[in-house]
């Protein structure tokens, strides 16, 4: 009887967690650095989309050239210049993608199809661990500037690191996919500008993969070298 209702209950709990995340993102107001990063004064709105784009572009350009090039800062400028409801939706989508990426990094499905039961359980477990054990949970996931700098950056990094993580267990998911390999290499520039802390963990993954290929006397795929170079160059 329990096995019959286990998956629907997991799905229900996941939906409730996502709904709770969205509601929290929606009600948490702008604070602190949010006001200094936005392209507009509080309560001010652009008269047209063109003016909005112009003001945001000028603010991003100023931030990049005079202070910080991290992607999270630029995301915060864009989100701070949009209605709060837009941020709540995008932030919730980023959280959902994060949970799915956690599953992919743990289970490495390779050529097998994704197991739905395992997926639901992994997503639910990841959500519970994040909710109850993540330090500074509110600052990382709900504060607008913090979320753009850490949650969104983590999503980009985990997505970029996925082929490298699979290579660690001998699975080359970019084999025969030259265009995707090129995209992965180019995305190394973006991933390297996300977060100065978690980037080190991705560099360690690269290190272990290169060690494994050397130890087994196998040659790493070309995209491992090219993406590592772009990633490291952007970080430095």
mmCIF file of C-alpha atoms in Angstrom:
data_model
loop_
_atom_site.group_PDB
_atom_site.id
_atom_site.type_symbol
_atom_site.label_atom_id
_atom_site.label_comp_id
_atom_site.label_asym_id
_atom_site.label_seq_id
_atom_site.Cartn_x
_atom_site.Cartn_y
_atom_site.Cartn_z
ATOM 1 C CA UNK A 1 0.000 0.000 0.000
ATOM 2 C CA UNK A 2 2.801 2.422 0.947
ATOM 3 C CA UNK A 3 4.728 1.817 -2.291
ATOM 4 C CA UNK A 4 1.582 2.725 -4.242
ATOM 5 C CA UNK A 5 1.414 6.199 -2.688
ATOM 6 C CA UNK A 6 5.120 6.845 -2.133
ATOM 7 C CA UNK A 7 5.865 8.523 -5.468
ATOM 8 C CA UNK A 8 2.698 10.698 -5.505
ATOM 9 C CA UNK A 9 3.536 11.850 -1.983
ATOM 10 C CA UNK A 10 7.099 12.686 -2.995
ATOM 11 C CA UNK A 11 5.781 14.661 -5.976
ATOM 12 C CA UNK A 12 3.336 16.485 -3.704
ATOM 13 C CA UNK A 13 6.077 17.357 -1.199
ATOM 14 C CA UNK A 14 8.338 18.605 -3.997
ATOM 15 C CA UNK A 15 5.541 20.803 -5.343
ATOM 16 C CA UNK A 16 4.905 22.181 -1.871
ATOM 17 C CA UNK A 17 8.620 22.903 -1.408
ATOM 18 C CA UNK A 18 8.764 24.710 -4.755
ATOM 19 C CA UNK A 19 5.618 26.677 -3.912
ATOM 20 C CA UNK A 20 7.074 27.632 -0.533
ATOM 21 C CA UNK A 21 10.289 28.721 -2.242
ATOM 22 C CA UNK A 22 8.366 30.872 -4.721
ATOM 23 C CA UNK A 23 6.241 32.495 -2.004
ATOM 24 C CA UNK A 24 9.318 33.255 0.099
ATOM 25 C CA UNK A 25 11.139 34.724 -2.919
ATOM 26 C CA UNK A 26 8.083 36.842 -3.615
ATOM 27 C CA UNK A 27 7.627 38.289 -0.118
ATOM 28 C CA UNK A 28 11.286 38.969 0.750
ATOM 29 C CA UNK A 29 11.817 42.667 -0.074
ATOM 30 C CA UNK A 30 14.812 44.376 -1.602
ATOM 31 C CA UNK A 31 17.458 45.227 0.967
ATOM 32 C CA UNK A 32 20.978 46.542 1.358
ATOM 33 C CA UNK A 33 23.069 46.165 -1.772
ATOM 34 C CA UNK A 34 19.966 45.576 -3.912
ATOM 35 C CA UNK A 35 19.307 49.311 -3.898
ATOM 36 C CA UNK A 36 22.853 50.225 -4.904
ATOM 37 C CA UNK A 37 22.906 47.790 -7.824
ATOM 38 C CA UNK A 38 19.558 48.579 -9.414
ATOM 39 C CA UNK A 39 19.611 50.816 -12.475
ATOM 40 C CA UNK A 40 16.670 52.860 -11.178
ATOM 41 C CA UNK A 41 15.799 54.716 -8.008
ATOM 42 C CA UNK A 42 13.293 53.039 -5.722
ATOM 43 C CA UNK A 43 9.836 53.240 -7.283
ATOM 44 C CA UNK A 44 11.167 54.590 -10.571
ATOM 45 C CA UNK A 45 10.421 52.774 -13.838
ATOM 46 C CA UNK A 46 11.616 53.304 -17.410
ATOM 47 C CA UNK A 47 9.161 54.931 -19.804
ATOM 48 C CA UNK A 48 9.789 52.328 -22.516
ATOM 49 C CA UNK A 49 11.593 49.007 -23.013
ATOM 50 C CA UNK A 50 14.294 50.773 -25.028
ATOM 51 C CA UNK A 51 14.979 53.221 -22.206
ATOM 52 C CA UNK A 52 14.933 50.332 -19.721
ATOM 53 C CA UNK A 53 17.540 48.434 -21.743
ATOM 54 C CA UNK A 54 19.659 51.582 -22.115
ATOM 55 C CA UNK A 55 19.664 52.322 -18.381
ATOM 56 C CA UNK A 56 20.396 48.720 -17.426
ATOM 57 C CA UNK A 57 23.161 48.432 -20.001
ATOM 58 C CA UNK A 58 24.793 51.634 -18.717
ATOM 59 C CA UNK A 59 24.586 50.364 -15.127
ATOM 60 C CA UNK A 60 26.060 46.968 -16.050
ATOM 61 C CA UNK A 61 28.842 48.615 -18.053
ATOM 62 C CA UNK A 62 29.684 50.890 -15.144
ATOM 63 C CA UNK A 63 29.750 47.963 -12.722
ATOM 64 C CA UNK A 64 31.976 45.857 -14.977
ATOM 65 C CA UNK A 65 34.471 48.597 -15.788
ATOM 66 C CA UNK A 66 34.720 50.264 -12.387
ATOM 67 C CA UNK A 67 34.038 47.635 -9.748
ATOM 68 C CA UNK A 68 33.173 43.949 -10.339
ATOM 69 C CA UNK A 69 32.878 41.716 -13.420
ATOM 70 C CA UNK A 70 31.228 38.779 -11.630
ATOM 71 C CA UNK A 71 28.115 37.600 -13.441
ATOM 72 C CA UNK A 72 26.120 37.607 -10.229
ATOM 73 C CA UNK A 73 26.519 41.365 -9.906
ATOM 74 C CA UNK A 74 25.188 41.866 -13.431
ATOM 75 C CA UNK A 75 22.293 39.481 -12.795
ATOM 76 C CA UNK A 76 21.462 41.468 -9.653
ATOM 77 C CA UNK A 77 21.391 44.714 -11.655
ATOM 78 C CA UNK A 78 19.000 43.208 -14.196
ATOM 79 C CA UNK A 79 16.745 41.577 -11.579
ATOM 80 C CA UNK A 80 16.760 44.708 -9.432
ATOM 81 C CA UNK A 81 15.487 46.659 -12.425
ATOM 82 C CA UNK A 82 12.560 44.290 -13.056
ATOM 83 C CA UNK A 83 9.324 43.776 -11.084
ATOM 84 C CA UNK A 84 9.813 41.659 -7.967
ATOM 85 C CA UNK A 85 7.406 39.006 -9.302
ATOM 86 C CA UNK A 86 9.762 38.377 -12.229
ATOM 87 C CA UNK A 87 12.624 37.756 -9.830
ATOM 88 C CA UNK A 88 10.481 35.366 -7.771
ATOM 89 C CA UNK A 89 9.640 33.281 -10.861
ATOM 90 C CA UNK A 90 13.201 33.204 -12.234
ATOM 91 C CA UNK A 91 14.658 32.501 -8.797
ATOM 92 C CA UNK A 92 12.280 29.566 -8.306
ATOM 93 C CA UNK A 93 13.184 28.155 -11.720
ATOM 94 C CA UNK A 94 16.872 28.410 -10.775
ATOM 95 C CA UNK A 95 16.153 26.465 -7.580
ATOM 96 C CA UNK A 96 14.347 23.718 -9.539
ATOM 97 C CA UNK A 97 17.252 23.452 -11.994
ATOM 98 C CA UNK A 98 19.680 23.268 -9.057
ATOM 99 C CA UNK A 99 17.822 20.299 -7.575
ATOM 100 C CA UNK A 100 17.806 18.491 -10.930
ATOM 101 C CA UNK A 101 21.527 19.163 -11.421
ATOM 102 C CA UNK A 102 22.244 17.717 -7.982
ATOM 103 C CA UNK A 103 20.523 14.519 -9.122
ATOM 104 C CA UNK A 104 22.520 14.401 -12.370
ATOM 105 C CA UNK A 105 25.817 14.919 -10.560
ATOM 106 C CA UNK A 106 25.057 12.160 -8.061
ATOM 107 C CA UNK A 107 23.623 9.404 -10.214
ATOM 108 C CA UNK A 108 25.313 9.864 -13.627
ATOM 109 C CA UNK A 109 22.625 8.045 -15.683
ATOM 110 C CA UNK A 110 24.997 7.567 -18.649
ATOM 111 C CA UNK A 111 23.235 5.657 -21.425
ATOM 112 C CA UNK A 112 20.411 4.507 -19.175
ATOM 113 C CA UNK A 113 17.161 6.411 -18.997
ATOM 114 C CA UNK A 114 16.519 8.559 -15.945
ATOM 115 C CA UNK A 115 14.808 6.588 -13.197
ATOM 116 C CA UNK A 116 11.767 8.632 -12.151
ATOM 117 C CA UNK A 117 11.547 7.116 -8.676
ATOM 118 C CA UNK A 118 15.214 7.855 -8.009
ATOM 119 C CA UNK A 119 14.816 11.334 -9.487
ATOM 120 C CA UNK A 120 11.908 12.258 -7.200
ATOM 121 C CA UNK A 121 13.656 10.897 -4.125
ATOM 122 C CA UNK A 122 16.950 12.652 -4.962
ATOM 123 C CA UNK A 123 15.241 15.988 -5.642
ATOM 124 C CA UNK A 124 13.229 15.731 -2.427
ATOM 125 C CA UNK A 125 16.338 14.797 -0.397
ATOM 126 C CA UNK A 126 18.379 17.625 -1.938
ATOM 127 C CA UNK A 127 15.621 20.123 -1.166
ATOM 128 C CA UNK A 128 15.397 18.973 2.465
ATOM 129 C CA UNK A 129 19.160 19.104 2.956
ATOM 130 C CA UNK A 130 19.341 22.584 1.429
ATOM 131 C CA UNK A 131 16.415 23.902 3.486
ATOM 132 C CA UNK A 132 17.633 22.585 6.840
ATOM 133 C CA UNK A 133 21.436 22.495 6.600
ATOM 134 C CA UNK A 134 22.544 25.208 4.159
ATOM 135 C CA UNK A 135 24.381 27.988 6.054
ATOM 136 C CA UNK A 136 23.050 31.509 5.472
ATOM 137 C CA UNK A 137 20.096 29.987 3.640
ATOM 138 C CA UNK A 138 18.105 33.205 3.324
ATOM 139 C CA UNK A 139 21.053 35.262 2.088
ATOM 140 C CA UNK A 140 21.964 32.690 -0.571
ATOM 141 C CA UNK A 141 18.498 31.831 -1.861
ATOM 142 C CA UNK A 142 16.124 34.734 -1.183
ATOM 143 C CA UNK A 143 18.130 37.933 -0.881
ATOM 144 C CA UNK A 144 18.151 39.233 -4.450
ATOM 145 C CA UNK A 145 21.843 40.115 -4.690
ATOM 146 C CA UNK A 146 22.885 37.014 -2.744
ATOM 147 C CA UNK A 147 20.743 34.710 -4.876
ATOM 148 C CA UNK A 148 22.113 36.142 -8.125
ATOM 149 C CA UNK A 149 25.682 35.781 -6.853
ATOM 150 C CA UNK A 150 25.416 32.313 -5.302
ATOM 151 C CA UNK A 151 22.324 30.321 -6.284
ATOM 152 C CA UNK A 152 22.422 31.349 -9.929
ATOM 153 C CA UNK A 153 26.212 31.087 -10.053
ATOM 154 C CA UNK A 154 26.019 27.576 -8.608
ATOM 155 C CA UNK A 155 23.507 26.553 -11.280
ATOM 156 C CA UNK A 156 25.832 27.807 -14.028
ATOM 157 C CA UNK A 157 28.846 26.066 -12.486
ATOM 158 C CA UNK A 158 27.097 22.725 -11.974
ATOM 159 C CA UNK A 159 25.761 22.824 -15.519
ATOM 160 C CA UNK A 160 29.217 23.620 -16.888
ATOM 161 C CA UNK A 161 30.847 20.920 -14.743
ATOM 162 C CA UNK A 162 28.415 18.172 -15.772
ATOM 163 C CA UNK A 163 30.485 16.821 -18.729
ATOM 164 C CA UNK A 164 33.631 16.972 -16.562
ATOM 165 C CA UNK A 165 31.883 15.126 -13.729
ATOM 166 C CA UNK A 166 30.769 12.404 -16.148
ATOM 167 C CA UNK A 167 34.292 12.131 -17.573
ATOM 168 C CA UNK A 168 35.450 11.298 -14.049
ATOM 169 C CA UNK A 169 33.550 7.992 -14.309
ATOM 170 C CA UNK A 170 34.516 7.337 -17.922
ATOM 171 C CA UNK A 171 31.435 8.749 -19.612
ATOM 172 C CA UNK A 172 32.085 11.242 -22.424
ATOM 173 C CA UNK A 173 28.668 12.794 -23.036
ATOM 174 C CA UNK A 174 30.129 15.226 -25.591
ATOM 175 C CA UNK A 175 31.583 12.509 -27.799
ATOM 176 C CA UNK A 176 30.492 13.070 -31.397
ATOM 177 C CA UNK A 177 28.798 16.341 -30.466
ATOM 178 C CA UNK A 178 31.288 18.877 -31.758
ATOM 179 C CA UNK A 179 28.973 21.883 -31.553
ATOM 180 C CA UNK A 180 28.040 21.130 -27.952
ATOM 181 C CA UNK A 181 31.734 20.713 -27.145
ATOM 182 C CA UNK A 182 32.433 24.135 -28.669
ATOM 183 C CA UNK A 183 29.555 25.642 -26.670
ATOM 184 C CA UNK A 184 30.961 24.027 -23.524
ATOM 185 C CA UNK A 185 34.373 25.528 -24.226
ATOM 186 C CA UNK A 186 32.941 29.008 -24.803
ATOM 187 C CA UNK A 187 30.762 28.720 -21.694
ATOM 188 C CA UNK A 188 33.961 28.294 -19.702
ATOM 189 C CA UNK A 189 34.426 32.069 -19.960
ATOM 190 C CA UNK A 190 31.037 32.648 -18.331
ATOM 191 C CA UNK A 191 31.447 29.940 -15.691
ATOM 192 C CA UNK A 192 34.812 31.368 -14.691
ATOM 193 C CA UNK A 193 33.197 34.715 -13.880
ATOM 194 C CA UNK A 194 30.535 33.349 -11.557
ATOM 195 C CA UNK A 195 31.912 32.916 -8.057
ATOM 196 C CA UNK A 196 35.441 33.063 -6.677
ATOM 197 C CA UNK A 197 34.731 30.411 -4.011
ATOM 198 C CA UNK A 198 32.970 27.483 -5.692
ATOM 199 C CA UNK A 199 35.109 27.757 -8.829
ATOM 200 C CA UNK A 200 37.936 26.122 -6.857
ATOM 201 C CA UNK A 201 35.810 22.970 -6.430
ATOM 202 C CA UNK A 202 35.339 22.715 -10.212
ATOM 203 C CA UNK A 203 39.090 23.133 -10.720
ATOM 204 C CA UNK A 204 39.625 20.196 -8.353
ATOM 205 C CA UNK A 205 37.239 18.084 -10.448
ATOM 206 C CA UNK A 206 39.304 18.917 -13.522
ATOM 207 C CA UNK A 207 42.447 18.002 -11.612
ATOM 208 C CA UNK A 208 41.108 14.591 -10.595
ATOM 209 C CA UNK A 209 39.897 13.880 -14.128
ATOM 210 C CA UNK A 210 43.306 14.689 -15.620
ATOM 211 C CA UNK A 211 44.988 12.519 -12.981
ATOM 212 C CA UNK A 212 42.659 9.630 -13.816
ATOM 213 C CA UNK A 213 43.334 9.889 -17.537
ATOM 214 C CA UNK A 214 47.076 10.014 -16.873
ATOM 215 C CA UNK A 215 46.886 7.062 -14.476
ATOM 216 C CA UNK A 216 44.933 4.919 -16.959
ATOM 217 C CA UNK A 217 47.197 6.052 -19.823
ATOM 218 C CA UNK A 218 44.272 7.426 -21.808
ATOM 219 C CA UNK A 219 44.070 10.729 -23.631
ATOM 220 C CA UNK A 220 41.404 13.174 -22.410
ATOM 221 C CA UNK A 221 38.970 14.469 -25.051
ATOM 222 C CA UNK A 222 39.995 17.777 -26.632
ATOM 223 C CA UNK A 223 37.140 19.702 -25.031
ATOM 224 C CA UNK A 224 38.584 18.903 -21.578
ATOM 225 C CA UNK A 225 41.676 20.951 -22.404
ATOM 226 C CA UNK A 226 39.886 23.783 -24.203
ATOM 227 C CA UNK A 227 37.170 24.242 -21.567
ATOM 228 C CA UNK A 228 39.744 24.088 -18.776
ATOM 229 C CA UNK A 229 41.778 26.849 -20.458
ATOM 230 C CA UNK A 230 38.774 29.155 -20.952
ATOM 231 C CA UNK A 231 37.483 28.443 -17.456
ATOM 232 C CA UNK A 232 40.830 29.100 -15.772
ATOM 233 C CA UNK A 233 41.586 32.157 -17.919
ATOM 234 C CA UNK A 234 38.236 33.711 -17.069
ATOM 235 C CA UNK A 235 38.684 32.978 -13.367
ATOM 236 C CA UNK A 236 42.153 34.517 -13.302
#
